[in-house]
Coordinates of C-alpha atoms in Angstrom, one line a residue:
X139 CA 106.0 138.1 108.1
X140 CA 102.6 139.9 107.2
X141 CA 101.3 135.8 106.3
X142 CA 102.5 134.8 109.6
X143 CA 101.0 137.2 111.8
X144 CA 97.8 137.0 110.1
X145 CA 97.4 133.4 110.2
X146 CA 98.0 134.1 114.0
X147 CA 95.2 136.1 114.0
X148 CA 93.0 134.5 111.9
X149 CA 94.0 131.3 114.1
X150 CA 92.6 133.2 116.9
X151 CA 89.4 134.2 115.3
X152 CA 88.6 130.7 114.3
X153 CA 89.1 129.8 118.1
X154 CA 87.2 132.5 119.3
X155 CA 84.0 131.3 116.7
X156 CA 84.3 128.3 117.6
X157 CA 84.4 128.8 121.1
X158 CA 80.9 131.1 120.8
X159 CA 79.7 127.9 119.2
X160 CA 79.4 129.1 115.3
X161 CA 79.4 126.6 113.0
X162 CA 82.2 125.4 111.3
X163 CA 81.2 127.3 107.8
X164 CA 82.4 130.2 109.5
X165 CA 85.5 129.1 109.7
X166 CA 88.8 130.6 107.4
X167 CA 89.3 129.1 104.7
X168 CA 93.1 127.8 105.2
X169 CA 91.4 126.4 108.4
X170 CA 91.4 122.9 106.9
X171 CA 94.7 122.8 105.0
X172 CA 95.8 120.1 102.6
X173 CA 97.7 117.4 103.3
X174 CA 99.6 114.5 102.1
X175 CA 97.4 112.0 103.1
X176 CA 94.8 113.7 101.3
X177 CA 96.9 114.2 98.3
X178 CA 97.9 110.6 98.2
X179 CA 94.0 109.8 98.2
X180 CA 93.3 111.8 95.4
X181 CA 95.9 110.1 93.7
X182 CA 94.7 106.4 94.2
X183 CA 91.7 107.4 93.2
X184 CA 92.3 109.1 90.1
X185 CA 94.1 105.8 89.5
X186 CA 91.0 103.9 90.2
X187 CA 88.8 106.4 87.7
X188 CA 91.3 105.8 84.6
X189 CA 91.1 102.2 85.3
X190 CA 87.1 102.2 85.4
X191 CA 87.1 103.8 82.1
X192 CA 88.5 101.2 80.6
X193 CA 86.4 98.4 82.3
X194 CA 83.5 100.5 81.3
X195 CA 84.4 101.1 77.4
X196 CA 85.7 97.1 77.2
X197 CA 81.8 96.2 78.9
X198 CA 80.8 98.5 75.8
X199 CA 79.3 100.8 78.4
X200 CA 78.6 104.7 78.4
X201 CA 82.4 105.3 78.8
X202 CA 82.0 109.1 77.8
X203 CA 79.9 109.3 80.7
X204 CA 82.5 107.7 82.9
X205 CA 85.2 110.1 82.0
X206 CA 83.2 113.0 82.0
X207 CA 82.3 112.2 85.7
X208 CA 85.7 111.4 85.9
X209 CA 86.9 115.1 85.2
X210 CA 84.3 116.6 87.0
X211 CA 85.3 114.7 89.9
X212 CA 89.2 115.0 89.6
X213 CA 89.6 118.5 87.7
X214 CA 88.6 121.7 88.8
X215 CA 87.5 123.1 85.5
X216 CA 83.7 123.5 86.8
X217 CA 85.0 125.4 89.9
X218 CA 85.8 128.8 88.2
X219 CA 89.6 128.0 87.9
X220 CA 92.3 127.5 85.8
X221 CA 93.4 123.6 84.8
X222 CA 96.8 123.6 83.0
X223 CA 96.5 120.1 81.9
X224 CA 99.3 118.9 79.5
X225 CA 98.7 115.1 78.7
X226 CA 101.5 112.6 77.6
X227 CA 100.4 111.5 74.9
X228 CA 99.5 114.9 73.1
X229 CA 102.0 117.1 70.7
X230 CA 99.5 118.9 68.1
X231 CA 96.9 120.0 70.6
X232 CA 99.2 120.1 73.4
X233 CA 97.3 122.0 76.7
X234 CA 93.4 120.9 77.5
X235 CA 91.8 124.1 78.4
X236 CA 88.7 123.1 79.2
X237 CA 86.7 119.6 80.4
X238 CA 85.6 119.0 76.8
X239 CA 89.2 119.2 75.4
X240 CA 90.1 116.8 78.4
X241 CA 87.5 114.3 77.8
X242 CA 88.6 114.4 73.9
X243 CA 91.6 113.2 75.4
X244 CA 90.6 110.5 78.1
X245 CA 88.3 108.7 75.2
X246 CA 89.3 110.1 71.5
X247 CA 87.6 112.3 68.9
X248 CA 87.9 111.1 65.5
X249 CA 90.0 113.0 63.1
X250 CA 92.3 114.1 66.1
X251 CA 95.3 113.2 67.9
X252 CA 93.1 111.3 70.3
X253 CA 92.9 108.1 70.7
X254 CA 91.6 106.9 73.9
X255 CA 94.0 107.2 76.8
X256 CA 92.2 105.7 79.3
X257 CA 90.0 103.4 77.1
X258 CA 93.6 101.6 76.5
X259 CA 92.2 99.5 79.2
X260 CA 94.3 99.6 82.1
X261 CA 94.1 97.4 85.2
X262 CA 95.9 99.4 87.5
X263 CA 97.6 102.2 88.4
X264 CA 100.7 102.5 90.6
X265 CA 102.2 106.4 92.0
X266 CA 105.5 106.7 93.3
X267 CA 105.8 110.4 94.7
X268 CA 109.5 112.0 94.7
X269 CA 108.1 114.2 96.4
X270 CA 104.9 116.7 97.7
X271 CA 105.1 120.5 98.4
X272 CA 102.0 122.1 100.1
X273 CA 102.5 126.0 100.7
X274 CA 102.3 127.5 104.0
X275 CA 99.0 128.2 103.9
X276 CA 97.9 124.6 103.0
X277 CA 95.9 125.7 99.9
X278 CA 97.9 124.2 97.3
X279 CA 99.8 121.2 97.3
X280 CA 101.8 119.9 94.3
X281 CA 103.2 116.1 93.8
X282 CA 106.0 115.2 91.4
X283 CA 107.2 111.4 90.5
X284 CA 106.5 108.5 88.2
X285 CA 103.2 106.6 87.6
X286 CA 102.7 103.0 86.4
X287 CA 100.3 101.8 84.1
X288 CA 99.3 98.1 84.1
X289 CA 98.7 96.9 80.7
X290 CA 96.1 94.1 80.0
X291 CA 99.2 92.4 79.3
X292 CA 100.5 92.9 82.7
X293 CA 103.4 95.0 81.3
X294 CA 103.4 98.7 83.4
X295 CA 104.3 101.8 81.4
X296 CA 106.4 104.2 83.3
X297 CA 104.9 108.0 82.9
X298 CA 106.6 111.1 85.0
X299 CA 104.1 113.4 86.3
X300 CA 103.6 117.0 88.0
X301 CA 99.9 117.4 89.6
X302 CA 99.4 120.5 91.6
X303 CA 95.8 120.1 93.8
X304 CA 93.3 122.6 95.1
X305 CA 90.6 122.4 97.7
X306 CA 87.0 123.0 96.5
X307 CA 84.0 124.3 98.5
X308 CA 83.1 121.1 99.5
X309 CA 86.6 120.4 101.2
X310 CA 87.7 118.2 97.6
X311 CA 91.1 117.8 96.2
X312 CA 90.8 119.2 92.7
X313 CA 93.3 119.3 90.0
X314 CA 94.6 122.4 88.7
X315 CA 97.9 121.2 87.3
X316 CA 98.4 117.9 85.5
X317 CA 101.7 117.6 83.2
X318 CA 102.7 114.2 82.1
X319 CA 105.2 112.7 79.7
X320 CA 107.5 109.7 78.6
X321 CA 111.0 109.4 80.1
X322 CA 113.4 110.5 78.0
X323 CA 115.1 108.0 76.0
X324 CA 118.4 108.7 74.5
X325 CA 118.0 106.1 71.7

């Protein structure tokens, strides 16, 4: 009940601002909540960053640089918070704590477990949400499903997924969950 009435009342504020002409900076912060539109964006376009990794490393261009621009675009380990990021295709070092631990993972570090993920190359990728949650307060949305990637070979691997997404200053979707894995196979 105590969210409620103060989003009333912060609701009010903002009007009340806005209506004395202040500028939209001084508006709450939940005042621009996420949505799913916004989450679906964020998804095509992590899609589209994966896949231009690959075209980059198979042009034998600076494909470090892409994925590191990559995560600081997608991730929010820059902004001051917390990424759990569990990739599929990890089992030693399991969780990637921190942007250079990710971008071991998105183009390999010899002598590791890495080998590249999105150096593979991969032509497309292709979400299909079971479902989004935002909270009440639209500052945290989280979309579970499956996503497709396209081989070179046309062949699509099917990878389940759990990404939860934050809003950074800028007004950005950032990630701040991102568990993958295989589907289970019984044989």
């Amino acid at each position: 009940m105590k969210k409620f009435v103060y989003a009333s009342v912060l609701g009010v504020s903002t009007l009340a601002l806005a209506g004395c002409g202040a500028d939209e900076t001084a508006t709450a912060e939940n005042a621009n909540p996420i949505t799913a539109e916004e989450v679906e964006a964020a998804q095509i376009a992590w899609g589209e960053g994966i896949v231009a990794i690959g075209q980059t490393f198979t042009e034998e261009g600076d494909f470090s640089a892409r994925a590191a621009e990559h995560i600081a675009k997608h991730y929010a380990y820059g902004d001051g918070a917390t990424v759990l990021f569990k990739p599929t295709l990890a089992a030693e070092d399991q969780f990637r704590e921190d942007d250079a631990q990710a971008l071991s993972y998105f183009v390999g570090t010899e002598g590791t477990e890495d080998g590249g993920f999105a150096i593979a190359p991969y032509t497309a990728v292709r979400w299909e949400n079971n479902g989004t949650v935002i909270d009440e307060d639209g500052d945290m949305a989280v979309a579970m499903g499956n996503y497709y990637f396209t081989g070179t070979d046309g062949n699509e691997t099917k990878v389940e997924y759990s990404f939860a997404y934050e809003k950074d200053d800028a007004g950005d979707l950032k990630i701040v969950l991102h568990h993958s894995s295989l589907p289970f196979s019984a044989n």
